[in-house]
Short mmCIF file of C-alpha atoms in Angstrom, two decimals:
data_model
loop_
_atom_site.label_atom_id
_atom_site.label_comp_id
_atom_site.label_asym_id
_atom_site.label_seq_id
_atom_site.Cartn_x
_atom_site.Cartn_y
_atom_site.Cartn_z
CA MET A 57 1.29 -260.47 -36.12
CA LYS A 58 1.10 -257.80 -38.75
CA ALA A 59 4.30 -255.76 -39.02
CA PRO A 60 3.84 -252.07 -38.14
CA PRO A 61 3.52 -249.90 -41.24
CA ARG A 62 6.37 -247.65 -42.26
CA ARG A 63 5.50 -243.95 -42.41
CA LEU A 64 6.71 -242.17 -45.54
CA SER A 65 7.52 -238.48 -45.70
CA VAL A 66 7.34 -236.45 -48.88
CA GLU A 67 11.12 -236.09 -48.91
CA ARG A 68 11.60 -239.87 -49.12
CA VAL A 69 9.16 -240.57 -51.92
CA PRO A 70 10.40 -240.29 -55.53
CA ASP A 71 8.59 -238.01 -57.96
CA ALA A 72 7.68 -240.86 -60.29
CA PRO A 73 6.90 -244.49 -59.54
CA LEU A 74 9.03 -247.58 -59.82
CA CYS A 75 7.67 -251.04 -60.36
CA GLY A 76 7.70 -254.52 -58.95
CA SER A 77 10.17 -256.49 -61.09
CA THR A 78 13.85 -256.02 -61.95
CA ALA A 79 13.01 -255.43 -65.62
CA GLN A 80 10.46 -252.79 -64.63
CA ALA A 81 13.01 -251.16 -62.32
CA ILE A 82 15.45 -250.90 -65.25
CA ASP A 83 12.75 -249.30 -67.41
CA THR A 84 11.95 -246.76 -64.72
CA ALA A 85 15.61 -245.98 -63.98
CA THR A 86 16.05 -245.32 -67.71
CA TRP A 87 13.03 -243.01 -67.64
CA TYR A 88 14.48 -241.05 -64.70
CA VAL A 89 17.88 -240.58 -66.32
CA GLU A 90 16.50 -239.56 -69.72
CA GLU A 91 13.97 -237.25 -68.05
CA ASN A 92 16.91 -235.40 -66.49
CA GLY A 93 18.75 -234.93 -69.78
CA TYR A 94 21.30 -237.76 -69.79
CA ARG A 95 22.11 -240.52 -72.26
CA ILE A 96 22.22 -243.99 -70.82
CA ALA A 97 25.68 -245.55 -70.72
CA ASP A 98 24.97 -248.35 -68.29
CA ILE A 99 22.43 -249.34 -65.65
CA GLU A 100 23.05 -252.05 -63.08
CA VAL A 101 20.09 -253.23 -61.04
CA ASN A 102 20.52 -255.55 -58.07
CA ARG A 103 17.53 -257.01 -56.31
CA PRO A 104 18.26 -257.58 -53.50
CA PRO A 105 21.02 -254.98 -53.03
CA GLU A 106 24.56 -256.32 -52.99
CA ASP A 107 25.84 -253.68 -50.59
CA GLY A 108 24.74 -251.29 -47.89
CA ALA A 109 22.25 -251.41 -45.03
CA HIS A 110 19.67 -253.40 -47.02
CA GLU A 111 21.98 -256.02 -48.51
CA GLY A 112 20.09 -259.26 -49.19
CA ASP A 113 16.60 -257.79 -48.58
CA SER A 114 14.41 -258.50 -51.62
CA ASP A 115 12.03 -255.70 -50.69
CA PHE A 116 14.80 -253.29 -51.75
CA VAL A 117 16.44 -252.64 -55.10
CA GLU A 118 19.88 -251.18 -55.73
CA VAL A 119 20.23 -249.15 -58.92
CA ILE A 120 23.66 -248.04 -60.15
CA VAL A 121 23.61 -245.70 -63.14
CA GLU A 122 26.46 -244.54 -65.32
CA ALA A 123 25.36 -241.76 -67.63
CA GLN A 124 26.96 -239.21 -69.92
CA PRO A 125 25.66 -235.62 -69.87
CA GLU A 126 24.33 -234.26 -73.13
CA ALA A 127 27.00 -233.10 -75.59
CA LEU A 128 26.25 -229.39 -75.15
CA LEU A 129 26.83 -229.61 -71.41
CA VAL A 130 30.04 -231.57 -71.97
CA ARG A 131 31.40 -228.92 -74.36
CA ALA A 132 30.57 -226.17 -71.88
CA THR A 133 32.38 -227.81 -68.98
CA THR A 134 35.26 -229.91 -70.32
CA ALA A 135 37.30 -230.54 -73.43
CA GLY A 136 36.66 -234.28 -73.26
CA SER A 137 33.86 -236.57 -72.24
CA TYR A 138 33.19 -237.97 -68.81
CA THR A 139 30.80 -240.36 -67.09
CA VAL A 140 28.64 -239.67 -64.05
CA ARG A 141 28.09 -242.59 -61.68
CA ALA A 142 25.33 -242.64 -59.09
CA ARG A 143 23.87 -245.25 -56.75
CA ALA A 144 20.52 -245.38 -54.99
CA VAL A 145 18.61 -247.96 -53.00
CA ALA A 146 14.82 -247.95 -52.91
CA GLY A 147 12.38 -250.05 -50.92
CA ILE A 148 8.96 -251.22 -52.04
CA GLY A 149 5.84 -251.47 -49.94
CA SER A 150 2.09 -251.65 -50.43
CA LEU A 151 -0.20 -248.94 -49.12
CA ASP A 152 -1.53 -250.28 -45.85
CA ALA A 153 -2.91 -247.19 -44.18
CA SER A 154 -3.55 -243.58 -45.10
CA SER A 155 -5.34 -240.36 -44.23
CA HIS A 156 -4.81 -239.05 -47.77
CA PHE A 157 -8.02 -239.92 -49.62
CA VAL A 158 -11.36 -238.47 -50.66
CA PRO A 159 -14.47 -239.49 -48.67
CA TRP A 160 -15.98 -241.74 -51.34
CA GLY A 161 -15.88 -245.50 -51.56
CA LEU A 162 -15.77 -248.13 -54.26
CA THR A 163 -17.78 -251.29 -53.72
CA GLU A 164 -17.93 -254.52 -55.68
CA ASP A 165 -21.47 -253.55 -56.74
CA ASN A 166 -19.88 -250.87 -58.89
CA SER A 167 -18.86 -253.43 -61.51
CA ASP A 168 -17.43 -250.80 -63.87
CA CYS A 169 -14.69 -250.06 -61.35
CA LEU A 170 -13.77 -253.34 -59.69
CA ASN A 171 -13.07 -256.94 -60.55
CA PRO A 172 -14.90 -259.33 -58.21
CA GLY A 173 -12.76 -261.18 -55.72
CA SER A 174 -11.71 -261.37 -52.09
CA PRO A 175 -10.85 -258.56 -51.93
CA PRO A 176 -12.11 -256.99 -55.19
CA THR A 177 -9.39 -255.32 -57.25
CA PRO A 178 -9.42 -252.19 -59.42
CA LYS A 179 -10.29 -252.67 -63.06
CA TYR A 180 -7.44 -250.60 -64.46
CA GLY A 181 -8.18 -248.30 -67.36
CA SER A 182 -11.93 -248.38 -66.81
CA SER A 183 -13.99 -245.22 -66.59
CA CYS A 184 -16.63 -245.55 -63.94
CA GLU A 185 -19.06 -243.67 -61.73
CA LEU A 186 -19.04 -243.16 -58.00
CA LYS A 187 -22.77 -243.36 -57.42
CA LEU A 188 -23.22 -240.45 -55.06
CA GLY A 189 -26.92 -240.21 -54.34
CA ALA A 190 -27.98 -243.39 -56.15
CA GLY A 191 -30.60 -245.59 -54.54
CA GLN A 192 -33.84 -244.90 -52.70
CA GLY A 193 -34.64 -243.77 -49.17
CA GLN A 194 -32.05 -243.22 -46.47
CA THR A 195 -29.97 -246.37 -46.99
CA GLY A 196 -28.06 -247.73 -49.94
CA ASP A 197 -24.84 -247.30 -51.85
CA TYR A 198 -24.62 -243.53 -51.98
CA GLY A 199 -20.85 -243.58 -52.25
CA ALA A 200 -20.11 -241.10 -49.45
CA LEU A 201 -18.15 -241.87 -46.28
CA ASP A 202 -17.94 -240.18 -42.88
CA ALA A 203 -14.16 -240.34 -42.72
CA ASP A 204 -13.71 -238.97 -39.20
CA GLY A 205 -16.79 -240.46 -37.58
CA GLN A 206 -18.17 -237.14 -36.40
CA GLY A 207 -21.58 -237.38 -38.01
CA GLY A 208 -20.61 -236.36 -41.49
CA GLY A 209 -21.40 -232.68 -41.39
CA SER A 210 -21.55 -231.02 -44.78
CA ASN A 211 -18.62 -228.70 -44.09
CA GLU A 212 -16.35 -231.57 -43.03
CA TYR A 213 -17.38 -233.67 -46.02
CA ARG A 214 -16.80 -230.76 -48.42
CA GLU A 215 -13.34 -230.04 -46.99
CA ASN A 216 -12.36 -233.72 -47.24
CA ILE A 217 -13.12 -233.54 -50.97
CA ILE A 218 -11.24 -230.29 -51.47
CA ASP A 219 -7.94 -231.31 -49.86
CA GLY A 220 -8.20 -235.10 -50.15
CA GLN A 221 -7.22 -235.33 -46.51
CA VAL A 222 -9.01 -236.68 -43.44
CA ASN A 223 -8.08 -236.46 -39.77
CA THR A 224 -8.02 -240.21 -39.11
CA VAL A 225 -5.47 -242.73 -40.38
CA TYR A 226 -7.28 -245.81 -41.69
CA GLU A 227 -5.70 -249.21 -42.24
CA ILE A 228 -6.94 -252.01 -44.45
CA GLY A 229 -9.42 -253.89 -42.28
CA ASP A 230 -10.57 -250.81 -40.37
CA GLU A 231 -14.23 -249.88 -40.27
CA ILE A 232 -15.42 -246.50 -41.51
CA ASP A 233 -18.85 -244.92 -41.20
CA ALA A 234 -21.08 -244.46 -44.24
CA LEU A 235 -23.01 -241.25 -44.79
CA ALA A 236 -26.75 -241.01 -45.20
CA GLY A 237 -28.43 -238.89 -47.85
CA ASN A 238 -27.32 -237.50 -51.17
CA LYS A 239 -24.93 -234.76 -49.96
CA THR A 240 -25.78 -233.03 -53.21
CA GLY A 241 -24.65 -229.49 -52.39
CA PRO A 242 -21.30 -230.19 -50.70
CA THR A 243 -20.37 -232.76 -53.36
CA ASP A 244 -20.32 -230.37 -56.31
CA GLN A 245 -19.05 -227.51 -54.14
CA GLY A 246 -16.14 -229.63 -52.97
CA ILE A 247 -15.23 -230.84 -56.47
CA ASP A 248 -15.45 -227.32 -57.91
CA ALA A 249 -13.23 -225.92 -55.16
CA ARG A 250 -10.74 -228.77 -55.58
CA LEU A 251 -10.42 -228.25 -59.32
CA ALA A 252 -10.38 -224.46 -58.96
CA ARG A 253 -6.89 -224.78 -57.53
CA GLY A 254 -5.83 -225.12 -61.15
CA PRO A 255 -3.07 -227.19 -62.72
CA SER A 256 -0.33 -228.45 -60.46
CA SER A 257 3.34 -227.67 -60.94
CA ASN A 258 6.68 -228.89 -59.67
CA GLY A 259 9.88 -226.88 -59.74
CA GLY A 260 8.32 -224.27 -62.01
CA GLN A 261 7.21 -226.91 -64.52
CA SER A 262 3.44 -226.78 -65.08
CA CYS A 263 1.37 -229.90 -65.49
CA ASP A 264 -0.84 -228.05 -68.00
CA THR A 265 1.28 -228.26 -71.15
CA ASP A 266 -1.37 -227.02 -73.60
CA GLY A 267 -2.36 -223.95 -71.57
CA ASP A 268 -6.08 -224.70 -71.20
CA ASP A 269 -5.93 -224.56 -67.37
CA VAL A 270 -6.85 -228.26 -67.02
CA ASP A 271 -4.67 -231.19 -65.95
CA GLU A 272 -5.81 -233.54 -68.69
CA PHE A 273 -5.35 -237.30 -68.47
CA GLY A 274 -2.54 -237.38 -71.02
CA GLU A 275 -0.76 -234.54 -69.25
CA VAL A 276 -0.95 -236.08 -65.79
CA LEU A 277 -0.09 -239.66 -66.77
CA ILE A 278 2.44 -241.15 -69.18
CA ASP A 279 0.91 -244.13 -70.98
CA ARG A 280 3.61 -246.78 -71.38
CA GLY A 281 1.34 -248.95 -73.51
CA ALA A 282 -0.53 -252.21 -73.11
CA GLY A 283 1.55 -254.89 -71.39
CA ALA A 284 3.58 -252.46 -69.27
CA SER A 285 3.23 -252.90 -65.52
CA PRO A 286 2.28 -250.47 -64.24
CA ARG A 287 0.94 -249.05 -67.49
CA TYR A 288 1.07 -245.43 -66.34
CA LEU A 289 3.70 -243.15 -64.81
CA VAL A 290 2.73 -239.96 -63.00
CA ARG A 291 4.56 -237.02 -64.56
CA ILE A 292 6.88 -235.21 -62.17
CA ALA A 293 5.09 -231.88 -62.63
CA CYS A 294 1.72 -233.54 -61.95
CA LYS A 295 2.39 -235.44 -58.74
CA ASN A 296 0.10 -233.06 -56.81
CA SER A 297 -2.58 -232.70 -59.49
CA PRO A 298 -6.08 -232.20 -58.02
CA ARG A 299 -7.23 -234.70 -60.65
CA LEU A 300 -5.39 -237.55 -58.90
CA ILE A 301 -7.39 -238.98 -56.01
CA VAL A 302 -7.05 -242.00 -53.74
CA ILE A 303 -10.29 -243.93 -53.14
CA PRO A 304 -10.83 -246.59 -50.46
CA ILE A 305 -12.26 -249.92 -51.65
CA VAL A 306 -14.93 -251.00 -49.18
CA ASP A 307 -17.23 -253.99 -48.74
CA GLN A 308 -20.45 -251.95 -48.66
CA ILE A 309 -21.89 -248.48 -48.23
CA ASP A 310 -25.18 -248.85 -46.39
CA HIS A 311 -25.81 -246.32 -43.62
CA PRO A 312 -26.09 -246.83 -40.65
CA GLN A 313 -23.97 -249.96 -41.07
CA GLU A 314 -20.23 -249.46 -41.10
CA SER A 315 -18.03 -250.12 -44.12
CA THR A 316 -14.81 -252.15 -43.97
CA ILE A 317 -11.79 -250.92 -45.95
CA LEU A 318 -10.54 -253.72 -48.22
CA GLY A 319 -7.88 -251.81 -50.17
CA TRP A 320 -7.09 -248.61 -52.05
CA ALA A 321 -7.39 -247.41 -55.64
CA LEU A 322 -5.95 -244.49 -57.59
CA MET A 323 -8.31 -242.57 -59.87
CA TYR A 324 -8.04 -239.73 -62.36
CA LEU A 325 -11.01 -237.44 -61.59
CA GLU A 326 -12.83 -236.70 -64.85
CA GLY A 327 -15.70 -234.63 -63.45
CA TYR A 328 -19.31 -234.95 -62.39
CA GLU A 329 -22.82 -234.58 -63.76
CA CYS A 330 -26.34 -234.29 -62.40
CA VAL A 331 -28.55 -237.33 -62.91
CA GLY A 332 -32.32 -237.07 -62.52
CA ASP A 333 -32.65 -233.30 -62.94
CA PRO A 334 -33.22 -231.96 -66.50
CA SER A 335 -31.77 -228.60 -65.44
CA ASN A 336 -28.45 -230.32 -64.59
CA ARG A 337 -28.30 -228.25 -61.39
CA CYS A 338 -29.41 -230.90 -58.86
CA ASN A 339 -31.20 -228.19 -56.89
CA GLY A 340 -33.69 -230.25 -54.93
CA ARG A 341 -33.89 -232.98 -57.58
CA GLY A 342 -31.55 -235.66 -58.82
CA HIS A 343 -28.03 -236.40 -57.60
CA TRP A 344 -24.43 -235.94 -58.65
CA GLU A 345 -22.51 -238.83 -60.14
CA VAL A 346 -18.74 -238.45 -60.06
CA ARG A 347 -16.80 -240.05 -62.90
CA GLY A 348 -13.17 -241.09 -63.00
CA THR A 349 -10.69 -243.50 -64.57
CA ILE A 350 -8.95 -246.16 -62.48
CA VAL A 351 -5.20 -246.27 -63.15
CA ASP A 352 -2.43 -248.60 -62.01
CA ALA A 353 0.31 -246.01 -61.66
CA VAL A 354 2.18 -246.57 -58.40
CA TRP A 355 1.20 -243.77 -56.06
CA SER A 356 3.59 -241.64 -54.01
CA ASP A 357 1.42 -241.22 -50.92
CA TYR A 358 3.07 -238.62 -48.71
CA ASP A 359 0.71 -239.40 -45.84
CA GLY A 360 0.76 -243.14 -46.34
CA PHE A 361 1.96 -246.04 -44.25
CA MET A 362 3.75 -248.82 -46.10
CA GLY A 363 3.20 -252.45 -45.17
CA GLU A 364 4.94 -255.45 -46.69
CA TYR A 365 4.96 -255.48 -50.48
CA ASP A 366 2.01 -257.33 -52.01
CA PRO A 367 2.14 -257.58 -55.84
CA GLN A 368 -1.66 -257.95 -55.86
CA ALA A 369 -2.23 -254.85 -53.76
CA SER A 370 -4.25 -252.00 -55.22
CA LEU A 371 -1.61 -249.38 -54.44
CA SER A 372 2.13 -249.77 -53.94
CA ALA A 373 5.02 -247.33 -53.79
CA TRP A 374 8.78 -247.22 -53.83
CA PHE A 375 10.66 -244.97 -51.41
CA LEU A 376 14.29 -243.92 -51.32
CA ALA A 377 16.26 -245.63 -48.56
CA GLU A 378 19.95 -244.92 -49.43
#
């Protein structure tokens, strides 16, 4: 029987992601310490932990850091030097269920976004379209989902885009209704309202470092380079950026048939454009196509439920346990 998922609260989720291996955990611990203005003296990583409530559990990692404050701080507080020692234990899990996602779906037919497989997996680093309004007639892969199963009214659909939140918690394997029609008006209205919230910030630190009022890709995500796993880290100031969206991976979108959730993906929302209307207004003609980039940064899902860690899962997260 499937183990019940573990609910995470925002207080228990770190501001930036950790990764699946011991070497990756060391890299991330180093990033945390340096981000907070310390020089690394020593890092000890034990997986599984060697002490505490989670001793021997390989789903948890114990990180012990010894760091020296920057020289200026040392001179201001003491005549000599000293070392700060801290210990933390974090657990890893894969996103099993969530109500924190936008009401669009990725299917294997969208080959720019997913690698084929059972289930299909995100094609990290690819820029792709969510084909809202594509197809003919009243059925087909329009990309839109009726997240709460109430008929998919335009107001509900628009609000789900704006806040990235639905009223129902969906697990992998659950069925979700697809929406009929293009939903042209509420799609662009929802995206505009979402992005109108402006750049995110954390602790007074703005995500928008160049002052252009846009959370750009390079501002939201730290690129650790090819070969790093995950390749990207979400910057602390950008953890609530409206550009970061969770998308369910589904087997199909073909109203009135139901879709089955196969997994989850994290996307940087680039924007949208009108296709099929020369005026680019989609007022009675054409449809909106939403474009984004799939990233493999581990996501801190404050409304998520963590199941057992699966290294092949689309979305995983670490959470503080001790």
